[in-house]
PDB file of C-alpha atoms in Angstrom:
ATOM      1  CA  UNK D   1      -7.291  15.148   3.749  1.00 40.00           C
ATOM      2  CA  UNK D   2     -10.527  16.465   4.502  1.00 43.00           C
ATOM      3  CA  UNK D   3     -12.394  17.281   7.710  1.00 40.00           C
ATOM      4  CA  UNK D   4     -14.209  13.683   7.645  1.00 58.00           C
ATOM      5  CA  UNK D   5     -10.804  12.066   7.735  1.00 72.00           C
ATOM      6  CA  UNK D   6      -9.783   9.447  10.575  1.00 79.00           C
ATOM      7  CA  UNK D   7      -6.246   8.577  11.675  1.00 83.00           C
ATOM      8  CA  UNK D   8      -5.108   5.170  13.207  1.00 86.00           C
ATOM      9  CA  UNK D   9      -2.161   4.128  14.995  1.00 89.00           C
ATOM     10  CA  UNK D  10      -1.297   1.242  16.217  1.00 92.00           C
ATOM     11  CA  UNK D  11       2.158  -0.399  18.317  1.00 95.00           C
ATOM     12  CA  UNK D  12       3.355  -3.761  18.635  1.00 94.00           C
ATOM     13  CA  UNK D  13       6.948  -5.793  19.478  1.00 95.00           C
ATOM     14  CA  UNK D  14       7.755  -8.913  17.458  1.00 95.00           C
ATOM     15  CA  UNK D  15       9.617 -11.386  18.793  1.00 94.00           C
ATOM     16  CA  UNK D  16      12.013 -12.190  15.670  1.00 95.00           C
ATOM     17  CA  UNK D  17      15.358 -10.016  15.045  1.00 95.00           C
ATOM     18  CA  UNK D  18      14.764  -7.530  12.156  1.00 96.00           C
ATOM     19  CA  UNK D  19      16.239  -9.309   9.336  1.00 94.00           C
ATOM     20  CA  UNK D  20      13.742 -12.357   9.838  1.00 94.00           C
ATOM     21  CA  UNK D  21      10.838  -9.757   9.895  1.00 94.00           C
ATOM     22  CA  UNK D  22      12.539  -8.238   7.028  1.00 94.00           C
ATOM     23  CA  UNK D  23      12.843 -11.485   4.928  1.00 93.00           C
ATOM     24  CA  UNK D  24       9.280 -12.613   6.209  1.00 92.00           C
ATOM     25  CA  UNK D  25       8.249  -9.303   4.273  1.00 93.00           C
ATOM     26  CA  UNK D  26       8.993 -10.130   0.925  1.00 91.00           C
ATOM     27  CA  UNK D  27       8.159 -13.631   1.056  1.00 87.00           C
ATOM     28  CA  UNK D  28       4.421 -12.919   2.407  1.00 86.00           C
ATOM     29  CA  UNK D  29       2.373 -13.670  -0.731  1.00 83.00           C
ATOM     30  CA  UNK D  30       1.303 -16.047  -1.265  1.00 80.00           C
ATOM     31  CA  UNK D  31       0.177 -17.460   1.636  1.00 79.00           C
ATOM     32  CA  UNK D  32      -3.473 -18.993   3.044  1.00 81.00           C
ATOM     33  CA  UNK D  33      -3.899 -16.511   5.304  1.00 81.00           C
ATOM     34  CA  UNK D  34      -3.797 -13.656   2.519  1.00 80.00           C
ATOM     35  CA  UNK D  35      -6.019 -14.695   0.183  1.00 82.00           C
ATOM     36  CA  UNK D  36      -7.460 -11.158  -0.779  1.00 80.00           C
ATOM     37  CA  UNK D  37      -4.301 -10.686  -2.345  1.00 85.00           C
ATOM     38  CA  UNK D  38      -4.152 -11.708  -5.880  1.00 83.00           C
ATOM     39  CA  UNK D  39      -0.672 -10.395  -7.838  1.00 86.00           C
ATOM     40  CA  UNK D  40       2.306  -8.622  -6.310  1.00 87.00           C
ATOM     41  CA  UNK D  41       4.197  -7.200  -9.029  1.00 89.00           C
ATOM     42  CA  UNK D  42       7.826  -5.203  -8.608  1.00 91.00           C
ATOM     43  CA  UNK D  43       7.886  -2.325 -10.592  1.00 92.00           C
ATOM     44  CA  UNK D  44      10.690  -0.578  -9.188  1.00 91.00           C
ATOM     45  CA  UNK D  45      13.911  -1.437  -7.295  1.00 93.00           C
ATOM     46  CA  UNK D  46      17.176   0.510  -6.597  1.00 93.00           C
ATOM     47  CA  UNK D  47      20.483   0.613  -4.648  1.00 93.00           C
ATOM     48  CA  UNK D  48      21.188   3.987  -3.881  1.00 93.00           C
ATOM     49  CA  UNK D  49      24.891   5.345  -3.181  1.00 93.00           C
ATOM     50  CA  UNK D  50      23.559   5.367   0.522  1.00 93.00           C
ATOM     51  CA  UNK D  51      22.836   1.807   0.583  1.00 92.00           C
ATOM     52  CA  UNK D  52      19.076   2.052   0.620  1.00 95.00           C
ATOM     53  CA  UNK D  53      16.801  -0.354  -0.984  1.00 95.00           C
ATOM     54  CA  UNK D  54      14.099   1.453  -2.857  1.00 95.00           C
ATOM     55  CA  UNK D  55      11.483  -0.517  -4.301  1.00 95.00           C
ATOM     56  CA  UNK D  56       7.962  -0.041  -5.244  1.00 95.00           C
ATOM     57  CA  UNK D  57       5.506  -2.961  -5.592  1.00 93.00           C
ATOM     58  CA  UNK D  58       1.897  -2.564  -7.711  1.00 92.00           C
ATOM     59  CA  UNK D  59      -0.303  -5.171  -5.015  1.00 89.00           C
ATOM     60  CA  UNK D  60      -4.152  -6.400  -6.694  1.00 89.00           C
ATOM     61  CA  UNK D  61      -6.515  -7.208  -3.690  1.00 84.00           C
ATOM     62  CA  UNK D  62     -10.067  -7.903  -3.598  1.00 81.00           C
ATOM     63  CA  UNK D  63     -12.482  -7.436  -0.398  1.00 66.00           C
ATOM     64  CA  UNK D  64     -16.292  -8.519   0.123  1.00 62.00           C
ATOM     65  CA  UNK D  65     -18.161  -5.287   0.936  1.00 59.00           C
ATOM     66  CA  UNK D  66     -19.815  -4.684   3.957  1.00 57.00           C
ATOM     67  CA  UNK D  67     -24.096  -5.885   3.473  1.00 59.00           C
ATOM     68  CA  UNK D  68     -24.811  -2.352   3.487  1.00 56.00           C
ATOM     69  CA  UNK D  69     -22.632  -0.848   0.923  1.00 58.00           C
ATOM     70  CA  UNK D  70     -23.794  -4.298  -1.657  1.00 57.00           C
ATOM     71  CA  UNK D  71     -27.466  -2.431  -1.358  1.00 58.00           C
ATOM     72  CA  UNK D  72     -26.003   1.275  -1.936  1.00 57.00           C
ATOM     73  CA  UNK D  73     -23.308   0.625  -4.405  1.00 60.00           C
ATOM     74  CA  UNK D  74     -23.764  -0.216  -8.325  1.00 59.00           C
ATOM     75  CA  UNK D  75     -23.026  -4.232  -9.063  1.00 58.00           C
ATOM     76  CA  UNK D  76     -20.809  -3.877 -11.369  1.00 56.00           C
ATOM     77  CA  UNK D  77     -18.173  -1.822  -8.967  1.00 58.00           C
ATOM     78  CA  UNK D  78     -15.087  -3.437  -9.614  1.00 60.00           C
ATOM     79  CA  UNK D  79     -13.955  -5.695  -6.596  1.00 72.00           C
ATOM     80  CA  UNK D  80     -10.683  -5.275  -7.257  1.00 80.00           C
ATOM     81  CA  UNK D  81      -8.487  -2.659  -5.375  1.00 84.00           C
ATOM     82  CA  UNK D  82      -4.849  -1.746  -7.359  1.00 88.00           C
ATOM     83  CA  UNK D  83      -2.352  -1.031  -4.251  1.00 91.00           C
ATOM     84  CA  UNK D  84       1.095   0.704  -4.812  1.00 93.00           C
ATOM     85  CA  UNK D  85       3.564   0.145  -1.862  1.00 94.00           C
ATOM     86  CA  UNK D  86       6.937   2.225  -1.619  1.00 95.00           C
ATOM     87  CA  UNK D  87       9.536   0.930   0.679  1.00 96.00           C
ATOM     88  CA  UNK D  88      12.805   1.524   1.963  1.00 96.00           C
ATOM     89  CA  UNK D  89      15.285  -0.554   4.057  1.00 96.00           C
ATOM     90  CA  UNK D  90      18.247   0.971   5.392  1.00 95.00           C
ATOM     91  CA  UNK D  91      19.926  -1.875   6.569  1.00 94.00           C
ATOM     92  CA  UNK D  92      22.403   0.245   8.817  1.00 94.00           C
ATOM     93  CA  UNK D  93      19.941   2.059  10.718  1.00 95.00           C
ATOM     94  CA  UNK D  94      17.466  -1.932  11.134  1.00 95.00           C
ATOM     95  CA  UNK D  95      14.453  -0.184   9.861  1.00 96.00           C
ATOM     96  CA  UNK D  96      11.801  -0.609   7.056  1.00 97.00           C
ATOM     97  CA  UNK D  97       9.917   1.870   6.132  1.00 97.00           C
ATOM     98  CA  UNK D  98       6.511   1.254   3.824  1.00 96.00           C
ATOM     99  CA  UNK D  99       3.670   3.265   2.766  1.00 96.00           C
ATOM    100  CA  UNK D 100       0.605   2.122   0.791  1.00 94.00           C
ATOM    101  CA  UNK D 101      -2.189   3.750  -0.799  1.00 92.00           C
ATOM    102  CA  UNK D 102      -5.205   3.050  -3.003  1.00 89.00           C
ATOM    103  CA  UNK D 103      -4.643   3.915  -6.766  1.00 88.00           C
ATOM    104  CA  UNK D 104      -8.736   3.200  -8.131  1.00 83.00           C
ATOM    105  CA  UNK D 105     -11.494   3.773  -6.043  1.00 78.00           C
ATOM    106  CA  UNK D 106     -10.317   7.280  -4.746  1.00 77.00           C
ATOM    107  CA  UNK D 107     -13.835   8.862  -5.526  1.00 74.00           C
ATOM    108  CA  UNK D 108     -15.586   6.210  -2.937  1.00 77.00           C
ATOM    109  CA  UNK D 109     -12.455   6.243  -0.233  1.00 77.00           C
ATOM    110  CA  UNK D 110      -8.553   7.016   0.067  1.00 85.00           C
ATOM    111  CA  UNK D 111      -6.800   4.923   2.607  1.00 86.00           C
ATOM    112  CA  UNK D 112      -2.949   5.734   3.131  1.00 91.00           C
ATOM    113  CA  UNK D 113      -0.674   3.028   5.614  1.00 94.00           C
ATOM    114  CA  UNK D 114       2.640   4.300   6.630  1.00 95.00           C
ATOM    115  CA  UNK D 115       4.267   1.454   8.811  1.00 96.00           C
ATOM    116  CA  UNK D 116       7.647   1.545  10.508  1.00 97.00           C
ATOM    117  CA  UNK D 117       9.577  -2.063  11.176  1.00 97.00           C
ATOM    118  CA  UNK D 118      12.766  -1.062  13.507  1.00 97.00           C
ATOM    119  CA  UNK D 119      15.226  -3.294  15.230  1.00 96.00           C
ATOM    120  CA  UNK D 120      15.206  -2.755  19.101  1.00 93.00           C
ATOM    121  CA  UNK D 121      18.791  -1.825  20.083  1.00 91.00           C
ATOM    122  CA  UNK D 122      18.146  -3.247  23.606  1.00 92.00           C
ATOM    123  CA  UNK D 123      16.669  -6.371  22.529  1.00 94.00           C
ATOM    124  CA  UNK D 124      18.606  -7.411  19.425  1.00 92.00           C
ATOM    125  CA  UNK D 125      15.795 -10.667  19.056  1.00 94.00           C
ATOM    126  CA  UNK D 126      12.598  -7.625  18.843  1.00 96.00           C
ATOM    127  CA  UNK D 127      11.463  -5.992  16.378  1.00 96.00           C
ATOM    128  CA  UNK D 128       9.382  -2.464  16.326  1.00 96.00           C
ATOM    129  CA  UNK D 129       6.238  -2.287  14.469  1.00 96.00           C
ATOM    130  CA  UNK D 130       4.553   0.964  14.240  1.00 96.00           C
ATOM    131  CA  UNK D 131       1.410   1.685  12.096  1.00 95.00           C
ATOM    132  CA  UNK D 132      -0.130   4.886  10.746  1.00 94.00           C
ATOM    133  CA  UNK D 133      -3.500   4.999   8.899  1.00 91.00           C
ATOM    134  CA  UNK D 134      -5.426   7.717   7.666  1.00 88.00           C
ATOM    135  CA  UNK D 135      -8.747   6.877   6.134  1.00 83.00           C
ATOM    136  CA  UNK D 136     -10.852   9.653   4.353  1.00 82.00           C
ATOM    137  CA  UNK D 137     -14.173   9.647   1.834  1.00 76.00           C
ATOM    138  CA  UNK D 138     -16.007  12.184   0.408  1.00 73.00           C
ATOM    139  CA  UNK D 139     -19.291  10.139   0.011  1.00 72.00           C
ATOM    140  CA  UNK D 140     -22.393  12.548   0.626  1.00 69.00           C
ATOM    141  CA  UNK D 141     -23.921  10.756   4.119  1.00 66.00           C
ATOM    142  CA  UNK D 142     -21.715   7.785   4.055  1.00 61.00           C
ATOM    143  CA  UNK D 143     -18.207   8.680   5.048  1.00 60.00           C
ATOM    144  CA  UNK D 144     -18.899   7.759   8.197  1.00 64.00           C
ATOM    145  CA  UNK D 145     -20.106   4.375   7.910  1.00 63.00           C
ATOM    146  CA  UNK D 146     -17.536   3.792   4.746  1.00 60.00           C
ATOM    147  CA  UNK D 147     -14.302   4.715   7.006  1.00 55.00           C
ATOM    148  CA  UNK D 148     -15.170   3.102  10.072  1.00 59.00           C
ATOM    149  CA  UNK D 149     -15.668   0.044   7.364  1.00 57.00           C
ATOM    150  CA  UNK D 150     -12.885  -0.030   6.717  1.00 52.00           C
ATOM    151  CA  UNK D 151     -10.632   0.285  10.055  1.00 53.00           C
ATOM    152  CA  UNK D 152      -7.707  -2.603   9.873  1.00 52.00           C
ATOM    153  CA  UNK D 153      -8.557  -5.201  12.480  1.00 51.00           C
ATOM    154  CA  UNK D 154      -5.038  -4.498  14.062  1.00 48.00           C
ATOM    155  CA  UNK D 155      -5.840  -0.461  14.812  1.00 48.00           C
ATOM    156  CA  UNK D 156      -8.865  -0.836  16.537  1.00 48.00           C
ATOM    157  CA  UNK D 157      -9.358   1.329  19.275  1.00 46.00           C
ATOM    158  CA  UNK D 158      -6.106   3.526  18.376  1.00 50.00           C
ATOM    159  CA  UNK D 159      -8.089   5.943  16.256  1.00 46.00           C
ATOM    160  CA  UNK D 160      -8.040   9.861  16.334  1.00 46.00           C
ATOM    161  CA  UNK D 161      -9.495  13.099  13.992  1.00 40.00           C
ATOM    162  CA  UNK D 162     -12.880  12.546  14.409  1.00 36.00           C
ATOM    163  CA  UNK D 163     -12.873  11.706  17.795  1.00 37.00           C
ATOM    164  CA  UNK D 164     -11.416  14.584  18.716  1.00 34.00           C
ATOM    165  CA  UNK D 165      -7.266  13.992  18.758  1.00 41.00           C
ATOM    166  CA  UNK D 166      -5.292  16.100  16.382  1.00 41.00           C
ATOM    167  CA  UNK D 167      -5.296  14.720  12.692  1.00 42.00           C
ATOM    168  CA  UNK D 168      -1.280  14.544  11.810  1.00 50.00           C
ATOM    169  CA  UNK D 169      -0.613  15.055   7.966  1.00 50.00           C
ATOM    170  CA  UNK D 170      -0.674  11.781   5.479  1.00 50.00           C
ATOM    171  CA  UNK D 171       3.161  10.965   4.741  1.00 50.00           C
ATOM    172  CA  UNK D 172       4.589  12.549   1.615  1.00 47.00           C
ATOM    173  CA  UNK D 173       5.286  10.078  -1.095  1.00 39.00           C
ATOM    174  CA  UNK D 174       9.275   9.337  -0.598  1.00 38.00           C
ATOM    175  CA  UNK D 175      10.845  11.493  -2.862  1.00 32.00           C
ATOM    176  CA  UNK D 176      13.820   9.628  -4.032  1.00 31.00           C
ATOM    177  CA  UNK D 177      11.349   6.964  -5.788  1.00 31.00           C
ATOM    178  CA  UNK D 178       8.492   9.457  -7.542  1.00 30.00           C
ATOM    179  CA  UNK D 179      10.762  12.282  -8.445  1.00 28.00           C
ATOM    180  CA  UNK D 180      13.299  10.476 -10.545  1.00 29.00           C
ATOM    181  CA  UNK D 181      12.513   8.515 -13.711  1.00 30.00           C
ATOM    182  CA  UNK D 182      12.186   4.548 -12.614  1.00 32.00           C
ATOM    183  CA  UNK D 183      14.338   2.618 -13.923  1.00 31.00           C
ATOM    184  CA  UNK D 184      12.355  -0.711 -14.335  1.00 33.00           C
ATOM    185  CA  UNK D 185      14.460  -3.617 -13.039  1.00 31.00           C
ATOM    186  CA  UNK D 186      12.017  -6.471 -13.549  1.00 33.00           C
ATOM    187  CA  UNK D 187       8.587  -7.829 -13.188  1.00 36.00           C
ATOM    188  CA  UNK D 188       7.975 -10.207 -10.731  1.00 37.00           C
ATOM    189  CA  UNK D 189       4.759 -11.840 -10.744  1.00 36.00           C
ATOM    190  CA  UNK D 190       3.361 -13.715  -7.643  1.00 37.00           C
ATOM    191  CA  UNK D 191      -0.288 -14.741  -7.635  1.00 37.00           C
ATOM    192  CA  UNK D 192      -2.337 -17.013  -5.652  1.00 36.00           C
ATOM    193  CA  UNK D 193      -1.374 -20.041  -7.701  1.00 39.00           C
ATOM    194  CA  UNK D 194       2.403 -19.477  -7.149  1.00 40.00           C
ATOM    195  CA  UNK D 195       5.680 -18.034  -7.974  1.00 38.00           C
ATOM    196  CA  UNK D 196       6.581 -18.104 -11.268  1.00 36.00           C
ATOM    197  CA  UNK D 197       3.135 -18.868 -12.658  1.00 34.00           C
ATOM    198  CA  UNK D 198       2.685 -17.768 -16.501  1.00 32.00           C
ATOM    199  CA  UNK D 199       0.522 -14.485 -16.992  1.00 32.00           C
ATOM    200  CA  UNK D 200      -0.666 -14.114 -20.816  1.00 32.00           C
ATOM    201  CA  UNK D 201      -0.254 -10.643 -22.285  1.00 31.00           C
ATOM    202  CA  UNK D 202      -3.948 -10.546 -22.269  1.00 34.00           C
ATOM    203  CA  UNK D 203      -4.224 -10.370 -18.292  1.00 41.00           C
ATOM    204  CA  UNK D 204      -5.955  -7.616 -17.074  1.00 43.00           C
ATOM    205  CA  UNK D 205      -3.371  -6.744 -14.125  1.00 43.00           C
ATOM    206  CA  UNK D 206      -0.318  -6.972 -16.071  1.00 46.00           C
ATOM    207  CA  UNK D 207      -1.974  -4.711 -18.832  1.00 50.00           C
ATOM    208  CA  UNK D 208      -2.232  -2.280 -15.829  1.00 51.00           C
ATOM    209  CA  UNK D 209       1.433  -2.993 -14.364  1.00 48.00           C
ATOM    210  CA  UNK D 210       2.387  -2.068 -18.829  1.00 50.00           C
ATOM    211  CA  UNK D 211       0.128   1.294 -18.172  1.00 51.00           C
ATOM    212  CA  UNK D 212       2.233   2.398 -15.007  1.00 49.00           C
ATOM    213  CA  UNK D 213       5.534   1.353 -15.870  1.00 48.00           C
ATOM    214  CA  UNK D 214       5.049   3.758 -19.158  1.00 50.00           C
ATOM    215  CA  UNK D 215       4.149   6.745 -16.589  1.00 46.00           C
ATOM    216  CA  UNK D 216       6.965   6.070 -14.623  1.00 46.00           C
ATOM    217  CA  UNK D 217       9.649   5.804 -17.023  1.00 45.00           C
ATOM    218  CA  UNK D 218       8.599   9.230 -18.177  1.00 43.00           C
ATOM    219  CA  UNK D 219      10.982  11.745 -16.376  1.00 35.00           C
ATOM    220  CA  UNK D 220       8.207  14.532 -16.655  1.00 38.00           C
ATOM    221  CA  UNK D 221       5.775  12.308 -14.176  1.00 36.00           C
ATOM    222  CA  UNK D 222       5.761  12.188 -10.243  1.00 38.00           C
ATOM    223  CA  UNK D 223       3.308  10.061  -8.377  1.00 38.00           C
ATOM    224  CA  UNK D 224       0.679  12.670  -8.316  1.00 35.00           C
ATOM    225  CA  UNK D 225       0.591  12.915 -12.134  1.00 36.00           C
ATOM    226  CA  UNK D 226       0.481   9.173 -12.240  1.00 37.00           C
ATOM    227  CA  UNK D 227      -1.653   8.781 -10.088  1.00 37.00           C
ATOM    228  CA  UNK D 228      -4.237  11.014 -11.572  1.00 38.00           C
ATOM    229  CA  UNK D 229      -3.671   9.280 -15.130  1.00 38.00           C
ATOM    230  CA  UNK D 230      -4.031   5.584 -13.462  1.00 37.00           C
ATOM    231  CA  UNK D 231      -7.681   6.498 -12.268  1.00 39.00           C
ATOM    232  CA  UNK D 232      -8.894   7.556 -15.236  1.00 39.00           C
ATOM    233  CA  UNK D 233      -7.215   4.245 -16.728  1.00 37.00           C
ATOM    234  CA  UNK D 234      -8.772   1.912 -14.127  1.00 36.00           C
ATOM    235  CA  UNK D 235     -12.565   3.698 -14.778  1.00 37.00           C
TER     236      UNK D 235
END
């Protein structure tokens, strides 16, 4: 991450146990409140020998840009923002661990989200929710205005790099998932206008989810690789 990176962090306690938050997770889209998300599709899921739940998730999203990047950026920037989410539950330990990252747009802005759900020993009906963000463009005379932009309502005022506190390292993607081929367990489609709604072979997104799931079954590909072939894909 470069010098003109930021880093958020943010704390909270939920009052539910951690196998409602848990259970709330994968059930969140759809829902009213999330309409920026469009698809949710599972592209990945294991049991590992340890008990873990691996799973990775390819997320479509759209967001209105700020008034000031419509006027600077071309119109026909695509709108549309491809997500991958890794995850692991470890259901002895009561913790959830995600991280999230942009796969398109990297040339305009890379955001990275590690978050940590843990159950609170002393308070078996809390649950631990701890953020990371790190935010970083390269935009010549706009990476300011472009990451602050872009700050997640619920890290406001937790913020650090450029204003001075040290700038800890992105997260490493997990290992266990991008260094082994993926075995692909299903697709599982969720969009706006339900579960189980129909998606023609000629949808865009799924054409996409097709394009990844070939990279990842290839043993010779880790999520660097991939990543690298999915943005010249999504151009």
């Amino acid at each position: 991450m470069s010098a003109m990176g930021r880093y958020f962090h943010s704390e909270v306690h939920i009052q539910s146990p951690w196998h409602q938050v848990l259970a709330a997770f994968w059930q969140r889209y759809p829902n009213p409140y999330s309409a920026h998300v469009l698809t949710e599709d599972v592209l990945y899921r294991e049991v590992t020998p340890s008990n873990h739940l691996l799973s990775r998730r390819l997320l479509t999203k759209t967001n209105r840009l700020p008034g000031w990047a419509e006027r600077v950026f071309p119109a026909h920037l695509s709108r549309a923002v491809y997500v991958l989410e890794d995850s692991i539950v470890d259901p002895d330990a009561n913790t959830l661990t995600t991280k999230t990252w942009n796969l398109n747009h990297n040339t305009l802005m890379t955001v990275v989200e590690r978050c940590l759900f843990e159950g609170d020993r002393g308070r078996p009906s809390w649950t631990r929710l701890r953020r990371e963000a790190w935010i970083c463009s390269a935009v010549y005379g706009l990476a300011r205005p472009i990451q602050t932009a872009e700050l997640p309502p619920h890290l406001h005022g937790n913020q650090g790099g450029s204003s001075g506190k040290p700038l800890p390292p992105p997260p490493h993607a997990t290992p266990t998932v991008t260094q082994r081929p993926a075995l692909l367990v299903c697709w599982q489609r969720v969009s706006t206008k339900g579960a189980g709604h129909h998606v023609s072979c000629e949808d865009k997104s799924l054409g996409l989810v097709r394009h990844l799931c070939s990279l990842l079954l290839s043993s010779s590909h880790n999520i660097i690789t991939v990543t690298e072939k999915y943005a010249k894909f999504s151009k």
